[in-house]
One Martini backbone bead per residue (centre of mass of N, CA, C, O) as a GRO file, in nm:
protein
  119
    1VAL     BB    1  11.858   2.967 -13.844
    2GLN     BB    2  11.685   3.233 -13.698
    3LEU     BB    3  11.474   3.054 -13.528
    4GLN     BB    4  11.469   2.887 -13.199
    5ALA     BB    5  11.252   2.661 -13.064
    6SER     BB    6  11.154   2.573 -12.717
    7GLY     BB    7  10.968   2.376 -12.446
    8GLY     BB    8  10.769   2.184 -12.501
    9GLY     BB    9  10.469   1.984 -12.399
   10LEU     BB   10  10.340   1.795 -12.131
   11VAL     BB   11  10.059   1.909 -11.928
   12GLN     BB   12   9.880   1.982 -11.667
   13PRO     BB   13   9.641   2.130 -11.537
   14GLY     BB   14   9.801   2.415 -11.384
   15GLY     BB   15  10.057   2.421 -11.512
   16SER     BB   16  10.400   2.453 -11.643
   17LEU     BB   17  10.584   2.649 -11.894
   18ARG     BB   18  10.884   2.706 -12.102
   19LEU     BB   19  10.964   2.913 -12.360
   20SER     BB   20  11.200   2.935 -12.635
   21CYS     BB   21  11.378   3.200 -12.839
   22ALA     BB   22  11.636   3.203 -13.072
   23ALA     BB   23  11.839   3.430 -13.225
   24ALA     BB   24  11.968   3.472 -13.566
   25GLY     BB   25  12.127   3.655 -13.761
   26SER     BB   26  11.908   3.879 -13.902
   27ALA     BB   27  11.717   3.853 -13.646
   28LEU     BB   28  11.889   4.033 -13.448
   29GLY     BB   29  11.732   4.305 -13.572
   30PHE     BB   30  11.496   4.323 -13.405
   31ASN     BB   31  11.193   4.489 -13.275
   32VAL     BB   32  11.000   4.232 -13.257
   33MET     BB   33  10.862   3.978 -13.045
   34SER     BB   34  10.670   3.666 -13.080
   35TRP     BB   35  10.375   3.479 -12.994
   36TYR     BB   36  10.217   3.204 -13.140
   37ARG     BB   37   9.909   3.016 -13.217
   38ARG     BB   38   9.781   2.677 -13.312
   39ALA     BB   39   9.492   2.526 -13.311
   40PRO     BB   40   9.289   2.290 -13.374
   41GLY     BB   41   9.083   2.434 -13.619
   42LYS     BB   42   9.247   2.705 -13.602
   43SER     BB   43   9.369   3.004 -13.603
   44ARG     BB   44   9.606   3.214 -13.578
   45GLU     BB   45   9.746   3.357 -13.271
   46LEU     BB   46   9.816   3.607 -13.063
   47VAL     BB   47   9.977   3.611 -12.747
   48ALA     BB   48  10.267   3.768 -12.754
   49ALA     BB   49  10.473   4.068 -12.700
   50ILE     BB   50  10.807   4.222 -12.764
   51THR     BB   51  11.027   4.453 -12.735
   52ARG     BB   52  11.351   4.533 -12.737
   53GLY     BB   53  11.295   4.711 -12.467
   54GLY     BB   54  11.054   4.528 -12.303
   55THR     BB   55  10.763   4.564 -12.411
   56PRO     BB   56  10.461   4.426 -12.329
   57SER     BB   57  10.207   4.198 -12.465
   58TYR     BB   58   9.858   4.070 -12.448
   59SER     BB   59   9.628   3.856 -12.454
   60ARG     BB   60   9.336   3.793 -12.301
   61ALA     BB   61   9.376   3.477 -12.264
   62VAL     BB   62   9.680   3.525 -12.098
   63ARG     BB   63   9.641   3.731 -11.906
   64GLY     BB   64   9.807   3.656 -11.592
   65ARG     BB   65   9.968   3.375 -11.694
   66PHE     BB   66  10.163   3.509 -11.889
   67THR     BB   67  10.524   3.560 -11.964
   68ILE     BB   68  10.717   3.794 -12.129
   69SER     BB   69  11.064   3.780 -12.239
   70ILE     BB   70  11.404   3.930 -12.253
   71ASP     BB   71  11.746   3.845 -12.357
   72ILE     BB   72  11.961   4.042 -12.518
   73SER     BB   73  12.237   3.895 -12.465
   74LYS     BB   74  12.091   3.619 -12.606
   75TYR     BB   75  11.861   3.656 -12.806
   76THR     BB   76  11.610   3.578 -12.603
   77MET     BB   77  11.291   3.438 -12.576
   78TYR     BB   78  11.013   3.418 -12.344
   79LEU     BB   79  10.751   3.181 -12.212
   80GLU     BB   80  10.562   3.198 -11.932
   81MET     BB   81  10.346   2.926 -11.832
   82ASN     BB   82  10.055   2.946 -11.639
   83LYS     BB   83   9.777   2.802 -11.568
   84LEU     BB   84   9.705   2.578 -11.751
   85LYS     BB   85   9.496   2.496 -12.028
   86PRO     BB   86   9.347   2.312 -12.263
   87GLU     BB   87   9.316   2.576 -12.455
   88ASP     BB   88   9.644   2.595 -12.488
   89THR     BB   89   9.646   2.398 -12.697
   90ALA     BB   90   9.933   2.403 -12.919
   91VAL     BB   91  10.116   2.556 -13.162
   92TYR     BB   92  10.416   2.727 -13.111
   93TYR     BB   93  10.531   3.048 -13.234
   94CYS     BB   94  10.798   3.231 -13.338
   95ASN     BB   95  10.859   3.590 -13.381
   96ALA     BB   96  11.019   3.830 -13.606
   97GLU     BB   97  11.069   4.186 -13.645
   98ARG     BB   98  11.214   4.390 -13.913
   99SER     BB   99  11.331   4.689 -13.994
  100VAL     BB  100  11.418   4.822 -14.344
  101GLY     BB  101  11.267   5.054 -14.426
  102GLY     BB  102  11.015   5.227 -14.578
  103GLY     BB  103  10.795   5.048 -14.410
  104GLU     BB  104  10.954   4.787 -14.394
  105TRP     BB  105  10.923   4.432 -14.326
  106VAL     BB  106  11.062   4.148 -14.158
  107ASP     BB  107  10.999   3.802 -14.130
  108TYR     BB  108  11.027   3.559 -13.867
  109TRP     BB  109  11.033   3.194 -13.822
  110GLY     BB  110  10.975   2.940 -13.627
  111GLN     BB  111  10.942   2.651 -13.516
  112GLY     BB  112  10.730   2.454 -13.379
  113THR     BB  113  10.575   2.399 -13.049
  114GLN     BB  114  10.433   2.166 -12.850
  115VAL     BB  115  10.130   2.214 -12.656
  116THR     BB  116   9.999   2.004 -12.388
  117VAL     BB  117   9.682   2.004 -12.210
  118SER     BB  118   9.656   1.723 -11.990
  119SER     BB  119   9.524   1.442 -11.791
   0.00000   0.00000   0.00000
Protein backbone atom coordinates (compact mmCIF):
# COMPACT_ATOMS: atom_id res chain seq x y z
CA VAL A 1 0.00 0.00 0.00
CA GLN A 2 1.55 3.26 -1.12
CA LEU A 3 -0.86 5.61 0.66
CA GLN A 4 -2.77 4.83 3.82
CA ALA A 5 -5.56 7.21 4.80
CA SER A 6 -7.27 7.33 8.18
CA GLY A 7 -9.27 9.58 10.47
CA GLY A 8 -12.76 9.79 9.00
CA GLY A 9 -15.92 9.46 11.02
CA LEU A 10 -19.22 10.98 12.04
CA VAL A 11 -19.24 14.51 13.43
CA GLN A 12 -21.89 17.11 14.16
CA PRO A 13 -22.08 20.33 12.16
CA GLY A 14 -19.54 22.79 13.47
CA GLY A 15 -17.30 20.00 14.68
CA SER A 16 -13.77 19.01 13.70
CA LEU A 17 -11.93 16.01 12.33
CA ARG A 18 -8.35 15.33 11.30
CA LEU A 19 -7.48 13.08 8.42
CA SER A 20 -4.05 11.51 7.97
CA CYS A 21 -2.37 10.01 4.93
CA ALA A 22 0.90 8.13 5.28
CA ALA A 23 3.07 7.53 2.22
CA ALA A 24 5.16 4.42 1.69
CA GLY A 25 7.18 2.75 -1.02
CA SER A 26 7.62 4.63 -4.27
CA ALA A 27 5.06 7.20 -3.13
CA LEU A 28 7.74 8.52 -0.79
CA GLY A 29 9.19 10.39 -3.76
CA PHE A 30 6.10 12.57 -4.12
CA ASN A 31 6.25 16.15 -5.31
CA VAL A 32 2.70 17.08 -4.33
CA MET A 33 0.15 15.48 -2.03
CA SER A 34 -3.53 16.29 -2.14
CA TRP A 35 -6.91 15.53 -0.64
CA TYR A 36 -9.88 14.93 -2.91
CA ARG A 37 -13.46 14.13 -2.00
CA ARG A 38 -16.45 12.62 -3.69
CA ALA A 39 -19.89 13.36 -2.32
CA PRO A 40 -22.88 11.15 -3.19
CA GLY A 41 -24.08 11.91 -6.68
CA LYS A 42 -21.24 14.34 -7.38
CA SER A 43 -17.94 14.17 -9.19
CA ARG A 44 -14.62 14.05 -7.40
CA GLU A 45 -13.25 17.44 -6.39
CA LEU A 46 -9.90 18.68 -5.22
CA VAL A 47 -10.06 19.90 -1.63
CA ALA A 48 -6.50 20.91 -0.83
CA ALA A 49 -2.95 20.26 -1.95
CA ILE A 50 0.51 20.74 -0.52
CA THR A 51 3.93 20.62 -2.11
CA ARG A 52 6.80 18.65 -0.66
CA GLY A 53 8.20 21.96 0.49
CA GLY A 54 5.02 22.74 2.40
CA THR A 55 3.22 25.24 0.16
CA PRO A 56 -0.54 24.73 0.56
CA SER A 57 -3.50 25.52 -1.63
CA TYR A 58 -7.23 25.16 -1.00
CA SER A 59 -10.49 25.02 -2.85
CA ARG A 60 -12.81 27.93 -2.29
CA ALA A 61 -15.27 25.65 -0.52
CA VAL A 62 -12.90 24.85 2.34
CA ARG A 63 -10.54 27.81 2.50
CA GLY A 64 -10.48 29.24 6.01
CA ARG A 65 -11.93 26.08 7.56
CA PHE A 66 -9.51 23.33 6.53
CA THR A 67 -5.76 23.24 7.01
CA ILE A 68 -3.46 20.93 5.08
CA SER A 69 -0.04 20.15 6.45
CA ILE A 70 2.78 17.71 5.99
CA ASP A 71 5.30 16.12 8.33
CA ILE A 72 8.05 15.18 5.94
CA SER A 73 9.93 13.28 8.64
CA LYS A 74 6.98 10.90 8.84
CA TYR A 75 5.99 11.17 5.16
CA THR A 76 2.50 11.92 6.41
CA MET A 77 -0.01 14.49 5.24
CA TYR A 78 -2.82 15.82 7.41
CA LEU A 79 -6.09 17.59 6.80
CA GLU A 80 -7.45 19.44 9.80
CA MET A 81 -11.13 20.08 9.16
CA ASN A 82 -12.91 22.63 11.32
CA LYS A 83 -16.37 24.18 11.25
CA LEU A 84 -17.60 21.18 9.33
CA LYS A 85 -20.81 21.49 7.36
CA PRO A 86 -23.22 18.83 6.11
CA GLU A 87 -22.03 19.58 2.58
CA ASP A 88 -18.55 18.40 3.58
CA THR A 89 -19.96 14.88 3.80
CA ALA A 90 -18.05 12.75 1.33
CA VAL A 91 -15.49 10.02 0.91
CA TYR A 92 -12.09 11.67 1.18
CA TYR A 93 -9.14 10.33 -0.80
CA CYS A 94 -5.49 11.18 -0.50
CA ASN A 95 -3.35 11.46 -3.58
CA ALA A 96 0.36 11.78 -4.23
CA GLU A 97 2.01 12.81 -7.49
CA ARG A 98 5.60 12.00 -8.34
CA SER A 99 7.54 13.39 -11.27
CA VAL A 100 9.41 10.66 -13.15
CA GLY A 101 11.05 12.95 -15.68
CA GLY A 102 10.24 13.83 -19.25
CA GLY A 103 7.10 15.63 -18.16
CA GLU A 104 5.63 12.39 -16.91
CA TRP A 105 3.96 11.98 -13.54
CA VAL A 106 2.86 8.98 -11.54
CA ASP A 107 -0.28 9.12 -9.41
CA TYR A 108 -0.86 7.24 -6.19
CA TRP A 109 -4.22 6.96 -4.44
CA GLY A 110 -5.11 5.95 -0.94
CA GLN A 111 -8.27 4.14 0.00
CA GLY A 112 -11.12 6.47 0.80
CA THR A 113 -12.16 7.46 4.28
CA GLN A 114 -15.76 8.42 4.97
CA VAL A 115 -16.53 11.78 6.56
CA THR A 116 -20.15 12.31 7.59
CA VAL A 117 -21.34 15.61 9.02
CA SER A 118 -24.77 15.24 10.50
CA SER A 119 -26.72 16.02 13.63
